[in-house]
GROMACS .gro file of N, CA, C and O in nm:
model
  360
    1MET      N    1   6.378   4.877   4.340
    1MET     CA    2   6.411   4.746   4.392
    1MET      C    3   6.519   4.685   4.302
    1MET      O    4   6.505   4.685   4.180
    2THR      N    5   6.625   4.635   4.361
    2THR     CA    6   6.734   4.576   4.283
    2THR      C    7   6.701   4.434   4.241
    2THR      O    8   6.620   4.366   4.305
    3ASP      N    9   6.766   4.388   4.136
    3ASP     CA   10   6.747   4.252   4.088
    3ASP      C   11   6.806   4.153   4.188
    3ASP      O   12   6.904   4.181   4.256
    4LEU      N   13   6.745   4.035   4.196
    4LEU     CA   14   6.797   3.928   4.280
    4LEU      C   15   6.920   3.866   4.213
    4LEU      O   16   6.920   3.846   4.092
    5PRO      N   17   7.023   3.832   4.290
    5PRO     CA   18   7.140   3.769   4.230
    5PRO      C   19   7.117   3.621   4.199
    5PRO      O   20   7.183   3.563   4.113
    6ASP      N   21   7.024   3.557   4.270
    6ASP     CA   22   6.991   3.416   4.247
    6ASP      C   23   6.854   3.389   4.311
    6ASP      O   24   6.792   3.478   4.367
    7LEU      N   25   6.810   3.264   4.306
    7LEU     CA   26   6.678   3.229   4.357
    7LEU      C   27   6.682   3.168   4.497
    7LEU      O   28   6.581   3.119   4.546
    8SER      N   29   6.796   3.170   4.564
    8SER     CA   30   6.811   3.102   4.692
    8SER      C   31   6.721   3.160   4.802
    8SER      O   32   6.688   3.091   4.897
    9GLN      N   33   6.682   3.284   4.791
    9GLN     CA   34   6.599   3.347   4.894
    9GLN      C   35   6.451   3.353   4.856
    9GLN      O   36   6.374   3.423   4.920
   10THR      N   37   6.412   3.281   4.752
   10THR     CA   38   6.273   3.282   4.709
   10THR      C   39   6.204   3.151   4.746
   10THR      O   40   6.269   3.048   4.759
   11THR      N   41   6.075   3.156   4.763
   11THR     CA   42   5.996   3.037   4.791
   11THR      C   43   5.871   3.041   4.706
   11THR      O   44   5.831   3.147   4.656
   12GLY      N   45   5.808   2.929   4.690
   12GLY     CA   46   5.684   2.924   4.614
   12GLY      C   47   5.643   2.782   4.585
   12GLY      O   48   5.718   2.688   4.610
   13GLU      N   49   5.525   2.768   4.536
   13GLU     CA   50   5.469   2.639   4.499
   13GLU      C   51   5.490   2.616   4.351
   13GLU      O   52   5.499   2.711   4.273
   14PRO      N   53   5.496   2.490   4.308
   14PRO     CA   54   5.504   2.461   4.165
   14PRO      C   55   5.382   2.519   4.092
   14PRO      O   56   5.274   2.531   4.150
   15LEU      N   57   5.402   2.556   3.968
   15LEU     CA   58   5.291   2.609   3.889
   15LEU      C   59   5.187   2.500   3.865
   15LEU      O   60   5.221   2.384   3.844
   16THR      N   61   5.061   2.541   3.866
   16THR     CA   62   4.953   2.447   3.836
   16THR      C   63   4.935   2.440   3.684
   16THR      O   64   4.984   2.525   3.609
   17GLU      N   65   4.859   2.340   3.642
   17GLU     CA   66   4.829   2.326   3.499
   17GLU      C   67   4.760   2.450   3.445
   17GLU      O   68   4.795   2.500   3.337
   18SER      N   69   4.664   2.503   3.519
   18SER     CA   70   4.592   2.621   3.470
   18SER      C   71   4.682   2.744   3.466
   18SER      O   72   4.668   2.829   3.376
   19GLN      N   73   4.776   2.757   3.559
   19GLN     CA   74   4.869   2.869   3.555
   19GLN      C   75   4.960   2.860   3.433
   19GLN      O   76   4.985   2.960   3.365
   20ILE      N   77   5.009   2.739   3.405
   20ILE     CA   78   5.095   2.720   3.287
   20ILE      C   79   5.017   2.750   3.160
   20ILE      O   80   5.067   2.818   3.070
   21CYS      N   81   4.892   2.706   3.154
   21CYS     CA   82   4.809   2.735   3.035
   21CYS      C   83   4.786   2.885   3.021
   21CYS      O   84   4.785   2.936   2.909
   22GLY      N   85   4.771   2.956   3.132
   22GLY     CA   86   4.757   3.101   3.127
   22GLY      C   87   4.882   3.169   3.075
   22GLY      O   88   4.875   3.264   2.997
   23ILE      N   89   4.998   3.121   3.117
   23ILE     CA   90   5.125   3.175   3.068
   23ILE      C   91   5.139   3.149   2.919
   23ILE      O   92   5.177   3.239   2.842
   24LEU      N   93   5.105   3.028   2.875
   24LEU     CA   94   5.112   2.996   2.732
   24LEU      C   95   5.017   3.084   2.652
   24LEU      O   96   5.052   3.130   2.543
   25ALA      N   97   4.899   3.109   2.705
   25ALA     CA   98   4.804   3.196   2.634
   25ALA      C   99   4.859   3.337   2.622
   25ALA      O  100   4.844   3.402   2.517
   26GLN      N  101   4.923   3.388   2.726
   26GLN     CA  102   4.981   3.523   2.720
   26GLN      C  103   5.096   3.527   2.619
   26GLN      O  104   5.108   3.623   2.543
   27ILE      N  105   5.179   3.423   2.617
   27ILE     CA  106   5.288   3.418   2.520
   27ILE      C  107   5.231   3.415   2.378
   27ILE      O  108   5.280   3.485   2.289
   28ASP      N  109   5.127   3.333   2.357
   28ASP     CA  110   5.065   3.325   2.224
   28ASP      C  111   5.010   3.462   2.181
   28ASP      O  112   5.023   3.501   2.065
   29LEU      N  113   4.950   3.535   2.275
   29LEU     CA  114   4.900   3.669   2.244
   29LEU      C  115   5.014   3.763   2.208
   29LEU      O  116   5.005   3.839   2.110
   30ASP      N  117   5.123   3.756   2.283
   30ASP     CA  118   5.239   3.841   2.253
   30ASP      C  119   5.296   3.809   2.115
   30ASP      O  120   5.333   3.899   2.039
   31ILE      N  121   5.303   3.679   2.082
   31ILE     CA  122   5.353   3.639   1.950
   31ILE      C  123   5.260   3.691   1.841
   31ILE      O  124   5.306   3.748   1.741
   32LEU      N  125   5.130   3.675   1.859
   32LEU     CA  126   5.034   3.723   1.760
   32LEU      C  127   5.046   3.873   1.739
   32LEU      O  128   5.046   3.922   1.626
   33ASN      N  129   5.063   3.947   1.848
   33ASN     CA  130   5.076   4.092   1.836
   33ASN      C  131   5.205   4.132   1.763
   33ASN      O  132   5.206   4.232   1.691
   34LEU      N  133   5.311   4.055   1.780
   34LEU     CA  134   5.434   4.084   1.706
   34LEU      C  135   5.416   4.057   1.556
   34LEU      O  136   5.474   4.126   1.473
   35LEU      N  137   5.337   3.956   1.524
   35LEU     CA  138   5.320   3.918   1.384
   35LEU      C  139   5.223   4.007   1.308
   35LEU      O  140   5.226   4.013   1.186
   36ARG      N  141   5.137   4.077   1.379
   36ARG     CA  142   5.035   4.160   1.315
   36ARG      C  143   5.094   4.289   1.259
   36ARG      O  144   5.188   4.344   1.313
   37ASP      N  145   5.039   4.335   1.153
   37ASP     CA  146   5.068   4.468   1.098
   37ASP      C  147   5.216   4.491   1.069
   37ASP      O  148   5.265   4.602   1.086
   38GLY      N  149   5.286   4.388   1.030
   38GLY     CA  150   5.427   4.406   0.992
   38GLY      C  151   5.517   4.446   1.106
   38GLY      O  152   5.622   4.507   1.085
   39LYS      N  153   5.479   4.415   1.228
   39LYS     CA  154   5.558   4.456   1.343
   39LYS      C  155   5.686   4.376   1.359
   39LYS      O  156   5.763   4.401   1.450
   40LEU      N  157   5.712   4.280   1.271
   40LEU     CA  158   5.834   4.200   1.283
   40LEU      C  159   5.948   4.257   1.199
   40LEU      O  160   6.045   4.189   1.173
   41ALA      N  161   5.936   4.380   1.159
   41ALA     CA  162   6.044   4.443   1.084
   41ALA      C  163   6.171   4.439   1.168
   41ALA      O  164   6.167   4.433   1.290
   42ALA      N  165   6.283   4.445   1.102
   42ALA     CA  166   6.411   4.438   1.173
   42ALA      C  167   6.445   4.568   1.244
   42ALA      O  168   6.557   4.590   1.286
   43LEU      N  169   6.347   4.653   1.256
   43LEU     CA  170   6.365   4.782   1.321
   43LEU      C  171   6.410   4.764   1.465
   43LEU      O  172   6.355   4.687   1.541
   44LYS      N  173   6.515   4.835   1.502
   44LYS     CA  174   6.562   4.834   1.641
   44LYS      C  175   6.475   4.930   1.721
   44LYS      O  176   6.433   5.034   1.673
   45TYR      N  177   6.448   4.893   1.844
   45TYR     CA  178   6.369   4.982   1.929
   45TYR      C  179   6.411   4.963   2.074
   45TYR      O  180   6.473   4.865   2.110
   46SER      N  181   6.377   5.059   2.155
   46SER     CA  182   6.399   5.050   2.300
   46SER      C  183   6.300   5.141   2.369
   46SER      O  184   6.249   5.236   2.310
   47ALA      N  185   6.273   5.110   2.493
   47ALA     CA  186   6.187   5.195   2.574
   47ALA      C  187   6.277   5.282   2.660
   47ALA      O  188   6.380   5.236   2.708
   48PRO      N  189   6.241   5.408   2.680
   48PRO     CA  190   6.324   5.497   2.761
   48PRO      C  191   6.349   5.438   2.900
   48PRO      O  192   6.257   5.396   2.968
   49GLY      N  193   6.475   5.429   2.937
   49GLY     CA  194   6.512   5.377   3.068
   49GLY      C  195   6.498   5.227   3.085
   49GLY      O  196   6.514   5.175   3.194
   50ALA      N  197   6.467   5.155   2.976
   50ALA     CA  198   6.442   5.011   2.987
   50ALA      C  199   6.561   4.926   2.945
   50ALA      O  200   6.549   4.806   2.934
   51GLY      N  201   6.674   4.985   2.921
   51GLY     CA  202   6.790   4.904   2.887
   51GLY      C  203   6.828   4.913   2.741
   51GLY      O  204   6.790   5.007   2.671
   52PRO      N  205   6.902   4.814   2.693
   52PRO     CA  206   6.956   4.819   2.557
   52PRO      C  207   6.848   4.804   2.450
   52PRO      O  208   6.737   4.758   2.478
   53GLN      N  209   6.887   4.840   2.328
   53GLN     CA  210   6.797   4.823   2.215
   53GLN      C  211   6.787   4.675   2.179
   53GLN      O  212   6.878   4.598   2.205
   54THR      N  213   6.678   4.640   2.118
   54THR     CA  214   6.659   4.504   2.067
   54THR      C  215   6.578   4.514   1.939
   54THR      O  216   6.540   4.622   1.898
   55ASP      N  217   6.553   4.402   1.877
   55ASP     CA  218   6.465   4.404   1.761
   55ASP      C  219   6.353   4.303   1.782
   55ASP      O  220   6.362   4.214   1.866
   56ARG      N  221   6.249   4.320   1.707
   56ARG     CA  222   6.131   4.237   1.727
   56ARG      C  223   6.157   4.091   1.693
   56ARG      O  224   6.099   4.002   1.754
   57ALA      N  225   6.242   4.064   1.596
   57ALA     CA  226   6.274   3.925   1.563
   57ALA      C  227   6.341   3.856   1.680
   57ALA      O  228   6.312   3.739   1.709
   58ALA      N  229   6.427   3.926   1.752
   58ALA     CA  230   6.491   3.869   1.871
   58ALA      C  231   6.386   3.845   1.979
   58ALA      O  232   6.392   3.743   2.050
   59ASN      N  233   6.292   3.936   1.993
   59ASN     CA  234   6.184   3.916   2.090
   59ASN      C  235   6.098   3.796   2.053
   59ASN      O  236   6.057   3.719   2.140
   60LEU      N  237   6.070   3.779   1.925
   60LEU     CA  238   5.993   3.664   1.880
   60LEU      C  239   6.066   3.535   1.916
   60LEU      O  240   6.006   3.441   1.968
   61GLN      N  241   6.196   3.531   1.892
   61GLN     CA  242   6.273   3.411   1.924
   61GLN      C  243   6.270   3.384   2.075
   61GLN      O  244   6.255   3.270   2.118
   62ALA      N  245   6.281   3.488   2.155
   62ALA     CA  246   6.275   3.471   2.301
   62ALA      C  247   6.137   3.418   2.344
   62ALA      O  248   6.128   3.330   2.430
   63LEU      N  249   6.031   3.470   2.284
   63LEU     CA  250   5.896   3.422   2.316
   63LEU      C  251   5.877   3.277   2.275
   63LEU      O  252   5.819   3.197   2.348
   64LEU      N  253   5.928   3.241   2.157
   64LEU     CA  254   5.918   3.102   2.112
   64LEU      C  255   5.995   3.008   2.204
   64LEU      O  256   5.948   2.898   2.235
   65ASN      N  257   6.111   3.051   2.250
   65ASN     CA  258   6.189   2.970   2.343
   65ASN      C  259   6.116   2.954   2.476
   65ASN      O  260   6.112   2.845   2.533
   66ALA      N  261   6.058   3.064   2.525
   66ALA     CA  262   5.983   3.057   2.651
   66ALA      C  263   5.861   2.967   2.635
   66ALA      O  264   5.831   2.886   2.723
   67ARG      N  265   5.794   2.977   2.521
   67ARG     CA  266   5.676   2.893   2.497
   67ARG      C  267   5.714   2.746   2.497
   67ARG      O  268   5.643   2.663   2.555
   68GLU      N  269   5.824   2.713   2.433
   68GLU     CA  270   5.870   2.574   2.429
   68GLU      C  271   5.899   2.522   2.571
   68GLU      O  272   5.861   2.410   2.606
   69SER      N  273   5.961   2.605   2.653
   69SER     CA  274   5.992   2.565   2.790
   69SER      C  275   5.866   2.539   2.871
   69SER      O  276   5.855   2.439   2.943
   70TYR      N  277   5.768   2.630   2.861
   70TYR     CA  278   5.644   2.612   2.935
   70TYR      C  279   5.562   2.496   2.881
   70TYR      O  280   5.495   2.426   2.957
   71GLN      N  281   5.569   2.471   2.751
   71GLN     CA  282   5.498   2.357   2.693
   71GLN      C  283   5.558   2.227   2.746
   71GLN      O  284   5.485   2.134   2.781
   72LYS      N  285   5.690   2.220   2.755
   72LYS     CA  286   5.756   2.101   2.812
   72LYS      C  287   5.718   2.084   2.959
   72LYS      O  288   5.694   1.972   3.004
   73LEU      N  289   5.711   2.194   3.032
   73LEU     CA  290   5.671   2.188   3.173
   73LEU      C  291   5.529   2.135   3.185
   73LEU      O  292   5.500   2.049   3.270
   74LEU      N  293   5.440   2.182   3.097
   74LEU     CA  294   5.302   2.135   3.099
   74LEU      C  295   5.295   1.986   3.071
   74LEU      O  296   5.223   1.912   3.138
   75HIS      N  297   5.371   1.939   2.973
   75HIS     CA  298   5.370   1.796   2.938
   75HIS      C  299   5.435   1.710   3.044
   75HIS      O  300   5.411   1.589   3.047
   76SER      N  301   5.516   1.768   3.130
   76SER     CA  302   5.583   1.689   3.234
   76SER      C  303   5.496   1.671   3.358
   76SER      O  304   5.530   1.592   3.447
   77LEU      N  305   5.383   1.742   3.366
   77LEU     CA  306   5.294   1.727   3.480
   77LEU      C  307   5.231   1.588   3.478
   77LEU      O  308   5.207   1.532   3.371
   78PRO      N  309   5.202   1.533   3.595
   78PRO     CA  310   5.136   1.402   3.598
   78PRO      C  311   4.998   1.411   3.533
   78PRO      O  312   4.928   1.512   3.546
   79LEU      N  313   4.960   1.305   3.463
   79LEU     CA  314   4.830   1.304   3.397
   79LEU      C  315   4.717   1.288   3.497
   79LEU      O  316   4.606   1.334   3.475
   80TRP      N  317   4.743   1.221   3.606
   80TRP     CA  318   4.642   1.205   3.709
   80TRP      C  319   4.711   1.189   3.842
   80TRP      O  320   4.827   1.151   3.850
   81GLN      N  321   4.638   1.223   3.947
   81GLN     CA  322   4.691   1.212   4.082
   81GLN      C  323   4.603   1.119   4.162
   81GLN      O  324   4.483   1.113   4.144
   82THR      N  325   4.666   1.044   4.252
   82THR     CA  326   4.590   0.953   4.336
   82THR      C  327   4.601   1.000   4.481
   82THR      O  328   4.694   1.071   4.519
   83SER      N  329   4.506   0.961   4.559
   83SER     CA  330   4.510   0.990   4.702
   83SER      C  331   4.460   0.867   4.776
   83SER      O  332   4.395   0.779   4.720
   84ALA      N  333   4.493   0.861   4.902
   84ALA     CA  334   4.452   0.746   4.983
   84ALA      C  335   4.379   0.798   5.106
   84ALA      O  336   4.413   0.904   5.160
   85ALA      N  337   4.283   0.723   5.150
   85ALA     CA  338   4.208   0.760   5.271
   85ALA      C  339   4.244   0.660   5.381
   85ALA      O  340   4.261   0.540   5.357
   86ASP      N  341   4.254   0.710   5.503
   86ASP     CA  342   4.278   0.625   5.618
   86ASP      C  343   4.144   0.588   5.678
   86ASP      O  344   4.080   0.670   5.745
   87LEU      N  345   4.097   0.466   5.653
   87LEU     CA  346   3.966   0.422   5.699
   87LEU      C  347   3.976   0.341   5.828
   87LEU      O  348   3.876   0.284   5.873
   88SER      N  349   4.092   0.334   5.889
   88SER     CA  350   4.110   0.252   6.009
   88SER      C  351   4.047   0.316   6.132
   88SER      O  352   4.032   0.249   6.234
   89HIS      N  353   4.005   0.438   6.129
   89HIS     CA  354   3.947   0.507   6.244
   89HIS      C  355   3.796   0.502   6.246
   89HIS      O  356   3.732   0.575   6.320
   90THR      N  357   3.734   0.418   6.164
   90THR     CA  358   3.587   0.415   6.162
   90THR      C  359   3.531   0.307   6.250
   90THR      O  360   3.590   0.219   6.295
   0.00000   0.00000   0.00000
């Protein structure tokens, strides 16, 4: 499957608070795994057929940037929602 050139042909609902929290938890796990056992060495690595080489420090920075974005998204959600009932039909 080829990559999409843009998002114009995609649809979806906004992420819920619990979905954002799940994404943050996964990012936190990925960060923790990078930090464990000296895995943040400047060693370059790549997966076969997965594209260019990178290093773990660059991946950590990307994860931290993604975490910051999702944290801002979480904080931008409304703290409470209101609804109204139509009682004129009773």
